[in-house]
Short mmCIF file of C-alpha atoms in Angstrom, two decimals:
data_model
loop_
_atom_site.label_atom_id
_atom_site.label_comp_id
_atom_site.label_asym_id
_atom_site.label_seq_id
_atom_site.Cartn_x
_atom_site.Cartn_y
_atom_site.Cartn_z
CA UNK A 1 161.25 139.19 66.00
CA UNK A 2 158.26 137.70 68.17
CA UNK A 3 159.09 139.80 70.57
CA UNK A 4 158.86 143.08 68.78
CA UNK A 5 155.56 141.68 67.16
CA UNK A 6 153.78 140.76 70.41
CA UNK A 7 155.04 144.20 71.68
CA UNK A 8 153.47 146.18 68.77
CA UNK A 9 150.40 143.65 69.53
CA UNK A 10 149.97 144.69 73.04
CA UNK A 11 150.78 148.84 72.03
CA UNK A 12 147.85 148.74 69.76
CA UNK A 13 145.20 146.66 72.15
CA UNK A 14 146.26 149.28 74.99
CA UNK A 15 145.45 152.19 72.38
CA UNK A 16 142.29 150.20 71.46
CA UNK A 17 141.25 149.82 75.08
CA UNK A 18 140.38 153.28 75.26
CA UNK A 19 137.73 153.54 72.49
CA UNK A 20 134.32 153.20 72.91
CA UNK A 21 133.09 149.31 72.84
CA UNK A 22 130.63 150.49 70.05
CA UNK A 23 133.46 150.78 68.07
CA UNK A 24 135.92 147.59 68.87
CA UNK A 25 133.83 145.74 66.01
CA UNK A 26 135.69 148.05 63.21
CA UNK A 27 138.69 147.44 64.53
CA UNK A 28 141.47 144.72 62.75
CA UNK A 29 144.80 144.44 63.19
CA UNK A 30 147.07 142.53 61.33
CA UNK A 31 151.00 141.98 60.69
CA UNK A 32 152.60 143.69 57.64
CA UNK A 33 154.16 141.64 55.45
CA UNK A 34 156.71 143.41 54.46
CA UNK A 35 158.21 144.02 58.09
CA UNK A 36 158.08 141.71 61.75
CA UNK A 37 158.29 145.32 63.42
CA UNK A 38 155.62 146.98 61.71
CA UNK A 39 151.95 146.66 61.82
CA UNK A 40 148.69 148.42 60.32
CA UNK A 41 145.68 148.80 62.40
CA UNK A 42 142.52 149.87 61.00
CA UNK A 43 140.57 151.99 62.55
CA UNK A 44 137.01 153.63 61.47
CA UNK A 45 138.57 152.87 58.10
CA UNK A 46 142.12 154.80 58.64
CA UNK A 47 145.33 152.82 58.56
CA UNK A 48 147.64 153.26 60.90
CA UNK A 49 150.92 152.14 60.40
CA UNK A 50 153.15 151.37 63.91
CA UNK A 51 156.93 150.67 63.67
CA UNK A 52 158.25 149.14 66.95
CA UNK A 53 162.05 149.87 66.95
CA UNK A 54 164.58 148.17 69.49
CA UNK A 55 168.34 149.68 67.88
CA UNK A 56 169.89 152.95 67.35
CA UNK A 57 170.52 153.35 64.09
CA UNK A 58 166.60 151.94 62.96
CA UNK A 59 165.78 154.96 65.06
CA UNK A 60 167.93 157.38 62.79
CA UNK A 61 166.82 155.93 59.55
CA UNK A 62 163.36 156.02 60.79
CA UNK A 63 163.72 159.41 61.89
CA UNK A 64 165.52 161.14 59.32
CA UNK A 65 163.06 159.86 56.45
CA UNK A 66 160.25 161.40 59.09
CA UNK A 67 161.75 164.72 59.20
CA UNK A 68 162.37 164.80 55.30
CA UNK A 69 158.05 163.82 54.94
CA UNK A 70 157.45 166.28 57.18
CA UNK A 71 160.22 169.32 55.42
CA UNK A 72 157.54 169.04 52.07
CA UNK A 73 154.63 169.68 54.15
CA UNK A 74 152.78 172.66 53.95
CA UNK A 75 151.65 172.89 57.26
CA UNK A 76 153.04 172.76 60.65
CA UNK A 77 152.78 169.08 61.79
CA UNK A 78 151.14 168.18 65.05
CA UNK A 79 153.23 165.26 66.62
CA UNK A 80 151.54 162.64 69.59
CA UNK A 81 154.45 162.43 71.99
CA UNK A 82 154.01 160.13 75.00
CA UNK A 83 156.70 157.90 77.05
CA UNK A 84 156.33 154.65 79.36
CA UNK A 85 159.16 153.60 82.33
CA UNK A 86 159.11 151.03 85.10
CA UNK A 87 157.64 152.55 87.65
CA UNK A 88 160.08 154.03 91.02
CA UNK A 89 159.10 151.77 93.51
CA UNK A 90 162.23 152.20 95.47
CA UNK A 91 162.79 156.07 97.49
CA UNK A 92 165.58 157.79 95.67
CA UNK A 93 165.52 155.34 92.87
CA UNK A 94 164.80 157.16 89.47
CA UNK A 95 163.98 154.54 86.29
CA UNK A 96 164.80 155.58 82.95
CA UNK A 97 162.13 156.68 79.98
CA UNK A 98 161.91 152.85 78.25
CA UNK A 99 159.48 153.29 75.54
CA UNK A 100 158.82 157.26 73.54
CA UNK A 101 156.00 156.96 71.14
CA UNK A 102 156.05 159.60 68.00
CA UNK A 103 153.07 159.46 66.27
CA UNK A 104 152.50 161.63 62.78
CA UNK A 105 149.00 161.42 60.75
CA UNK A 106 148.63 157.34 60.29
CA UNK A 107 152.20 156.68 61.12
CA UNK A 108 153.42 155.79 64.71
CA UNK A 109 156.78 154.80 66.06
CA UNK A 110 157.51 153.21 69.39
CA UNK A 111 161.55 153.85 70.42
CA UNK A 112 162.39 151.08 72.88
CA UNK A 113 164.78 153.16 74.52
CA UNK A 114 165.81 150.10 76.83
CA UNK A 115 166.86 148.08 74.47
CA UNK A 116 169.37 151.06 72.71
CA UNK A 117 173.10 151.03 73.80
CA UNK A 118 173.33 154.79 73.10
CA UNK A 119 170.60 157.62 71.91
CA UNK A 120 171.31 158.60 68.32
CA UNK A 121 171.05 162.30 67.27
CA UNK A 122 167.62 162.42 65.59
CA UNK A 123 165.35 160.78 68.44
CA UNK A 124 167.48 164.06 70.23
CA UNK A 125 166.99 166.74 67.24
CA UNK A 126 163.24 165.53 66.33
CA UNK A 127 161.20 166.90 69.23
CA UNK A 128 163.66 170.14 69.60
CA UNK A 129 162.63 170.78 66.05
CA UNK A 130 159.89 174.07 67.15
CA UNK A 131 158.31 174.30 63.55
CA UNK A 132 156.19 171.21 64.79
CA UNK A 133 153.69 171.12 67.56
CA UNK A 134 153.96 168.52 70.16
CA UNK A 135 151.00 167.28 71.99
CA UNK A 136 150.05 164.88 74.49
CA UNK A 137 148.09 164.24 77.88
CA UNK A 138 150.66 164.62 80.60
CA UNK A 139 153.19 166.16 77.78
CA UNK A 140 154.77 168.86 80.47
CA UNK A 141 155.50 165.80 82.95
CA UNK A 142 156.83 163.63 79.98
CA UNK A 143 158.73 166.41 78.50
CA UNK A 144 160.84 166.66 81.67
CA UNK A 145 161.67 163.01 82.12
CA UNK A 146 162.55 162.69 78.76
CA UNK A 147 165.00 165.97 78.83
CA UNK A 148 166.41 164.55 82.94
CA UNK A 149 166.72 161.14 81.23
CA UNK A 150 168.41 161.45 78.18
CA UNK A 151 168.66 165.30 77.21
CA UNK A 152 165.67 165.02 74.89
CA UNK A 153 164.63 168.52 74.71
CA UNK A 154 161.06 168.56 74.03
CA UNK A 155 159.43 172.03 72.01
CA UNK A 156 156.36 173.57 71.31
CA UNK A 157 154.20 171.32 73.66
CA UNK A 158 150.32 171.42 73.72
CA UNK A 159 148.95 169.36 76.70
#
């Protein structure tokens, strides 16, 4: 559980790093109660809620009850997609996607794709759903790894 915590930690300084300094002073973070993988950050008064998730079938849950919020919506949701690996170091040597962040309105989820055993159907079906808009910096690049590393087929992308 400290793990996951510190990692959800250290997710949400990185994100903080690139604000301005002006506004680090309205920043607070702070460990949900009601979960050791979940934390809310505020920031310029919105709370965001991240949910760090390290097994398959938290990512289905998870997942599934995203894509049923999202069904009632009456617009087409705009998703922030982005991915982390080791980095190849080693010619011919290819590391796997270890970390896909999904983030929608003030809720974010970080898939620790290293620690899963097998990829579930919904991190698979939820970015090949087209009726949401995916967007990211890189998102073309990530899209790719994601779909060579695991068949994650990623639509609708706006870089």
């Amino acid at each position: 559980m400290l793990d996951k915590s510190i990692s959800t930690r250290s997710s949400l300084i990185h994100f903080t790093n690139f604000l301005p300094t002006s506004h680090t002073d309205w920043i607070l973070s702070a460990i949900s109660p009601a979960s050791m993988n979940s934390s809310t950050t505020i920031i310029l008064g919105v709370s965001i809620t991240t949910t760090v998730i390290s097994n398959p079938s938290m990512a289905e849950s998870h997942l599934i009850r995203e894509q049923s919020s999202i069904i009632y919506s009456n617009h087409r949701p705009i998703v922030g997609l982005d991915i982390e690996w080791k980095p190849n170091r080693i010619p011919g040597c290819n590391n796997k996607v270890a970390i896909l962040q999904l983030c929608v309105g003030t809720r974010c989820l970080i898939l620790q794709l290293l620690h899963f055993n097998y990829i579930p159907q919904s991190p698979k079906n939820f970015p090949g759903d087209a009726n949401k808009i995916f967007v990211g910096v890189g998102i073309e690049e990530d899209s790719r790894k994601l779909y060579r590393d695991y068949g994650i087929d990623v639509q609708s992308l706006v870089n």
